[in-house]
mmCIF file of C-alpha atoms in Angstrom:
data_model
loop_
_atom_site.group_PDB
_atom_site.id
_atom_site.type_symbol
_atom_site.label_atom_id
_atom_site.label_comp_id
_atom_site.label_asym_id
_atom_site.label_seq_id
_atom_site.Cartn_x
_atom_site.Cartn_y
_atom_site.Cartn_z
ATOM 1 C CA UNK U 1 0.000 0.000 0.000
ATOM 2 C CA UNK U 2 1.290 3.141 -0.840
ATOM 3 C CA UNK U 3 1.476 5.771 2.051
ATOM 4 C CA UNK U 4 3.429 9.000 3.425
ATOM 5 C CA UNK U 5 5.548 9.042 6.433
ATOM 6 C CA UNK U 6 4.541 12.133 8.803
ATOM 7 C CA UNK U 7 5.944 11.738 11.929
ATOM 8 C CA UNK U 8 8.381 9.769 14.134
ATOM 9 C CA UNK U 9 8.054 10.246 17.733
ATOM 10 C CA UNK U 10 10.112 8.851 20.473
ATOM 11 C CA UNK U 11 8.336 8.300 23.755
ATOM 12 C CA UNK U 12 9.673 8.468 27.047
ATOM 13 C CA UNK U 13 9.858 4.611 27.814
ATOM 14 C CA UNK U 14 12.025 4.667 24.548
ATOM 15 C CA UNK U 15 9.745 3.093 22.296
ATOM 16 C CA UNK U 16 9.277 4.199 18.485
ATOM 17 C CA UNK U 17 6.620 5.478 17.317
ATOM 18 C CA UNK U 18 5.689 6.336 13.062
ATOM 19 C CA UNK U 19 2.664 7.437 12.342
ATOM 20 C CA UNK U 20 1.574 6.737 7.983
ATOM 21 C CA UNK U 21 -0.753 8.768 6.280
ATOM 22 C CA UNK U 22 -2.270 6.115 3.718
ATOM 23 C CA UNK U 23 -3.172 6.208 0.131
ATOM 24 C CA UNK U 24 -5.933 3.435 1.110
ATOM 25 C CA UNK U 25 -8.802 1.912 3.151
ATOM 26 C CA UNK U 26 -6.916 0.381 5.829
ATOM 27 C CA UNK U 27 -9.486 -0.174 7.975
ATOM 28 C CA UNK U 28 -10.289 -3.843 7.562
ATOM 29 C CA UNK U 29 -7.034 -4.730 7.888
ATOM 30 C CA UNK U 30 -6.298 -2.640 11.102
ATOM 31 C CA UNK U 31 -9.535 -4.073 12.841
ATOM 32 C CA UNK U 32 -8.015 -7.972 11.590
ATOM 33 C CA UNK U 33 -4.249 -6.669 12.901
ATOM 34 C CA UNK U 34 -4.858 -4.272 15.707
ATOM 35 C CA UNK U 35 -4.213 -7.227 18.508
ATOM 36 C CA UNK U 36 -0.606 -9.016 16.978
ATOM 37 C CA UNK U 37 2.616 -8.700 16.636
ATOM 38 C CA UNK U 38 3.259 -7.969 13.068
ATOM 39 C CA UNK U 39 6.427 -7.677 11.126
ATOM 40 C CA UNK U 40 6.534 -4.555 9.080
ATOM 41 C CA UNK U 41 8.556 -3.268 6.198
ATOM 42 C CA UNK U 42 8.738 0.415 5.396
ATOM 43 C CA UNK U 43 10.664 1.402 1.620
ATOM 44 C CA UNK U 44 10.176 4.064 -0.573
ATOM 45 C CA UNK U 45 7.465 3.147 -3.233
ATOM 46 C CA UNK U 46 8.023 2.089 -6.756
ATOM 47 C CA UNK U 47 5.162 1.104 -9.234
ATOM 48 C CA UNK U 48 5.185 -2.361 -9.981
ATOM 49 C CA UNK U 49 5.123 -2.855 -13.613
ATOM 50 C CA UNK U 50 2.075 -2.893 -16.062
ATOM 51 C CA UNK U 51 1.339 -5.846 -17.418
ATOM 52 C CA UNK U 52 0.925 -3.816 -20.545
ATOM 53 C CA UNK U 53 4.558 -3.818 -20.365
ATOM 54 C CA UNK U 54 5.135 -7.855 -19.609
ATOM 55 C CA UNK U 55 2.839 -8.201 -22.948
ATOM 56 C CA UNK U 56 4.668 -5.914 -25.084
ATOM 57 C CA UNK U 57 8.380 -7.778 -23.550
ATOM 58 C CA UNK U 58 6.935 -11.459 -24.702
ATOM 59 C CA UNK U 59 6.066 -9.485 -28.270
ATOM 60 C CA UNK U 60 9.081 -8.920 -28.701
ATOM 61 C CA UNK U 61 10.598 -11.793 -26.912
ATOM 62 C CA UNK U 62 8.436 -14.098 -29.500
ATOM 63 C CA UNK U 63 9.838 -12.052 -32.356
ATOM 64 C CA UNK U 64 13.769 -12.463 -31.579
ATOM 65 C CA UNK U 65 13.272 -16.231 -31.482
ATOM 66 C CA UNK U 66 11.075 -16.360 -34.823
ATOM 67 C CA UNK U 67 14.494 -14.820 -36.273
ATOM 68 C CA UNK U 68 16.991 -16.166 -34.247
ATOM 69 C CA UNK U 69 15.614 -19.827 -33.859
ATOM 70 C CA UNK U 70 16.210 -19.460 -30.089
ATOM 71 C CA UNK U 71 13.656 -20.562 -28.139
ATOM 72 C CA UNK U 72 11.691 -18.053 -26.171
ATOM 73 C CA UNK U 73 12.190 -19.234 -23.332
ATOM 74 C CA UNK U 74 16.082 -18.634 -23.628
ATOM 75 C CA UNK U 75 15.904 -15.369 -25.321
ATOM 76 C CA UNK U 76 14.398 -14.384 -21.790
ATOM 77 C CA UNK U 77 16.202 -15.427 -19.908
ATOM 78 C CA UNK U 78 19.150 -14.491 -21.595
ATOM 79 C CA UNK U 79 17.754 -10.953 -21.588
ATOM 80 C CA UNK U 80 16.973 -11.113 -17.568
ATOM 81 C CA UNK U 81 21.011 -11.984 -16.999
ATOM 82 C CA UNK U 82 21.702 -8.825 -18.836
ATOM 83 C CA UNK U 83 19.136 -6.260 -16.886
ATOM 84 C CA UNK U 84 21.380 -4.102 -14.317
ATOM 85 C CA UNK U 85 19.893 -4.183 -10.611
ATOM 86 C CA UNK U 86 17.814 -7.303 -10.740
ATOM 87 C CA UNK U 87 19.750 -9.901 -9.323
ATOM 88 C CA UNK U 88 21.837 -10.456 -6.010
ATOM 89 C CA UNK U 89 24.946 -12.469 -5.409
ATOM 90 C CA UNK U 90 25.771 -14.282 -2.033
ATOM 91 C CA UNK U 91 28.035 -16.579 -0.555
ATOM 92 C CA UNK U 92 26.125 -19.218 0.934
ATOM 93 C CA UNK U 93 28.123 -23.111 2.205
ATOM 94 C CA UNK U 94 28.924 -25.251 -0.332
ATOM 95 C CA UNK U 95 26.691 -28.188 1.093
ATOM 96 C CA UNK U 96 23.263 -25.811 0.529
ATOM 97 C CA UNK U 97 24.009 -24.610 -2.598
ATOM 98 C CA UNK U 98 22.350 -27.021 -4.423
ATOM 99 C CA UNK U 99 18.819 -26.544 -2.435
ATOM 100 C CA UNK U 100 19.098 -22.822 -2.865
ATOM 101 C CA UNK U 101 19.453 -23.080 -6.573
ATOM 102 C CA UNK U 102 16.732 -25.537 -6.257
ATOM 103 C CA UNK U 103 14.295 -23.375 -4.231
ATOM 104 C CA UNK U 104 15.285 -20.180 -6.341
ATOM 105 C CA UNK U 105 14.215 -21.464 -9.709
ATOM 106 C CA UNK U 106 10.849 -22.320 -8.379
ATOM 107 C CA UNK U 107 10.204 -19.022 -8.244
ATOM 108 C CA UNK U 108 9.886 -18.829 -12.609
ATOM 109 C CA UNK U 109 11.045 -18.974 -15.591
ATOM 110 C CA UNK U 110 13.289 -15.835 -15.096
ATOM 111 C CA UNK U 111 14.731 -16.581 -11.757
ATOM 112 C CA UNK U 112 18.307 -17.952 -12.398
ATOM 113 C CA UNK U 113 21.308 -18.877 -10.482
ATOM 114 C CA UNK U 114 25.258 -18.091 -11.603
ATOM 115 C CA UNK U 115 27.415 -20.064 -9.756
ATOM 116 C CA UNK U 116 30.864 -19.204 -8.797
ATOM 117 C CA UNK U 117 33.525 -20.110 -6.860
ATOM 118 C CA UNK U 118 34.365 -18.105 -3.718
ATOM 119 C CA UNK U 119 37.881 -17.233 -1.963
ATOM 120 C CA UNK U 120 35.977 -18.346 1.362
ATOM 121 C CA UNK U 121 37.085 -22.210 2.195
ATOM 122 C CA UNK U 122 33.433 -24.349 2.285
ATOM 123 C CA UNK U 123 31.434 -21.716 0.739
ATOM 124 C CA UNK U 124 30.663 -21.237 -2.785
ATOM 125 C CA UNK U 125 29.046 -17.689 -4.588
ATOM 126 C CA UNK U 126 26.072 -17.434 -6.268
ATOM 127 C CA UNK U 127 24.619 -14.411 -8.956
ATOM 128 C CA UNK U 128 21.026 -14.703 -8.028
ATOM 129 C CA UNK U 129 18.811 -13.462 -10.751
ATOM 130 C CA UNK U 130 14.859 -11.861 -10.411
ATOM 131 C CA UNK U 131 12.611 -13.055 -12.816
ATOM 132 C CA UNK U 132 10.765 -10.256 -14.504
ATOM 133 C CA UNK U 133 7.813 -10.934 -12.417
ATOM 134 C CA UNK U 134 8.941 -8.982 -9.475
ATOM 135 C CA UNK U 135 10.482 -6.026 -11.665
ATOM 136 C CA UNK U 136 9.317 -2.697 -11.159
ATOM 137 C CA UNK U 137 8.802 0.068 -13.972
ATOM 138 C CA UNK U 138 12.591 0.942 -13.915
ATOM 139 C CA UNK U 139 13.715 -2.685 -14.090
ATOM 140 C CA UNK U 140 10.971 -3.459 -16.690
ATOM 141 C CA UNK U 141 11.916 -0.630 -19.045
ATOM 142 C CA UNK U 142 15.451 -1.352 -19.063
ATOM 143 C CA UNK U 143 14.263 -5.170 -20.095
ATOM 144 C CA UNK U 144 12.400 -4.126 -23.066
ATOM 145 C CA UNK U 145 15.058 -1.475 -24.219
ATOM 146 C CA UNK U 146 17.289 -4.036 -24.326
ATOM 147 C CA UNK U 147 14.904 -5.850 -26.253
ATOM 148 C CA UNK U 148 14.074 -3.460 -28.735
ATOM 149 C CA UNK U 149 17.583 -2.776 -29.260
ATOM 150 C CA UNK U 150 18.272 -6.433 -29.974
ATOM 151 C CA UNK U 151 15.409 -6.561 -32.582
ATOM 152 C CA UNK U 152 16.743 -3.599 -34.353
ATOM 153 C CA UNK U 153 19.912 -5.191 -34.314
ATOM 154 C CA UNK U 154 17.961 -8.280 -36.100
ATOM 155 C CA UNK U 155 16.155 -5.575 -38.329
ATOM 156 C CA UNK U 156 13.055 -6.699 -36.851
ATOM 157 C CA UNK U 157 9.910 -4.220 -36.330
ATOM 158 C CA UNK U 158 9.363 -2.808 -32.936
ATOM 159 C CA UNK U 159 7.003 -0.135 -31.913
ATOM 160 C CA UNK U 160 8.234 3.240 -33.331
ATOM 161 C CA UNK U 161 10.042 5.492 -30.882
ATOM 162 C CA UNK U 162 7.492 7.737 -30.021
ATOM 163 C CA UNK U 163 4.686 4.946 -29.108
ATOM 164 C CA UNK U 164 7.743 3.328 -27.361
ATOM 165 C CA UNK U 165 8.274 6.654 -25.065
ATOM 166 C CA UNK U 166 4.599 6.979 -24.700
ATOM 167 C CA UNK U 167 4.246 3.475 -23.559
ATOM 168 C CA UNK U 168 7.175 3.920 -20.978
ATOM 169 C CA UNK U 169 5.719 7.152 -19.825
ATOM 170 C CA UNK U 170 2.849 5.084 -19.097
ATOM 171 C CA UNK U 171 4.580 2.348 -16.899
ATOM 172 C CA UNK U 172 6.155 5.234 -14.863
#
């Protein structure tokens, strides 16, 4: 839910206290919450992406393996290993490394896993990649520039650059 900080308030027996003005009806959920614990995570909002946008990627996803004879499937996910700020790498023990790579690709098509050794004795690294699902309308645009550019690479017909802009301006 998308909501503005307004104040944080310190009381006198040390406890924290933020109060959220909120861009919703909350009120169903605070009557359900109001009496436990809850765990709570504050970050600065981002709009997830329009699935406008996921159509227009698998366009031209569909396209680049028409021409290429790649399938689709690899075309994205070779396109998701190139997208700056969408994966994380950790160094995890070398015994669990094969249930996290596992339990990762469960998540979809686009969720990868890079493995790589690691200085650390008993621990190997791993380039953990976000499938497209979980982008948000940075993340998303950057994934179809890059696959634009790779269709006009192939000569292959993408939306012209002003519907392109429009249809980013719309995503942010």
């Amino acid at each position: 839910m998308k909501a503005r900080l307004e104040s944080l308030v310190v009381g006198l027996d040390g406890k924290q206290r933020v109060t959220l003005a909120l861009c919703g009806d909350f009120r169903e959920q605070y009557d359900a919450l109001k009496e436990h614990d809850l765990s709570v995570e504050i970050k600065r909002f981002r709009r997830k992406r329009s699935l406008d946008a996921n159509a227009y990627a698998w366009v031209l996803i569909d396209k680049l393996a028409q021409a290429t004879g790649v399938r689709k499937e690899e075309v994205y996910r070779e396109a998701i290993r190139n997208i700056g700020g969408a994966s994380a790498t950790v160094c995890v023990p070398t015994k669990a490394i094969e249930q996290l790579c596992k339990n990762w690709r469960r998540n979809g098509l686009g969720w990868q896993v890079e493995i790589l050794p690691s200085k650390l004795e008993g621990c190997t690294n791993a380039i953990l990649y976000y499938g497209s699902s979980v982008y948000d309308t940075k993340q998303m645009s950057s994934l179809i520039d890059l696959l634009v550019q790779d269709c006009r690479q192939l000569g292959i017909e993408t939306l012209p650059p002003r519907e392109l802009e429009a249809l980013e301006a719309q995503w942010r």
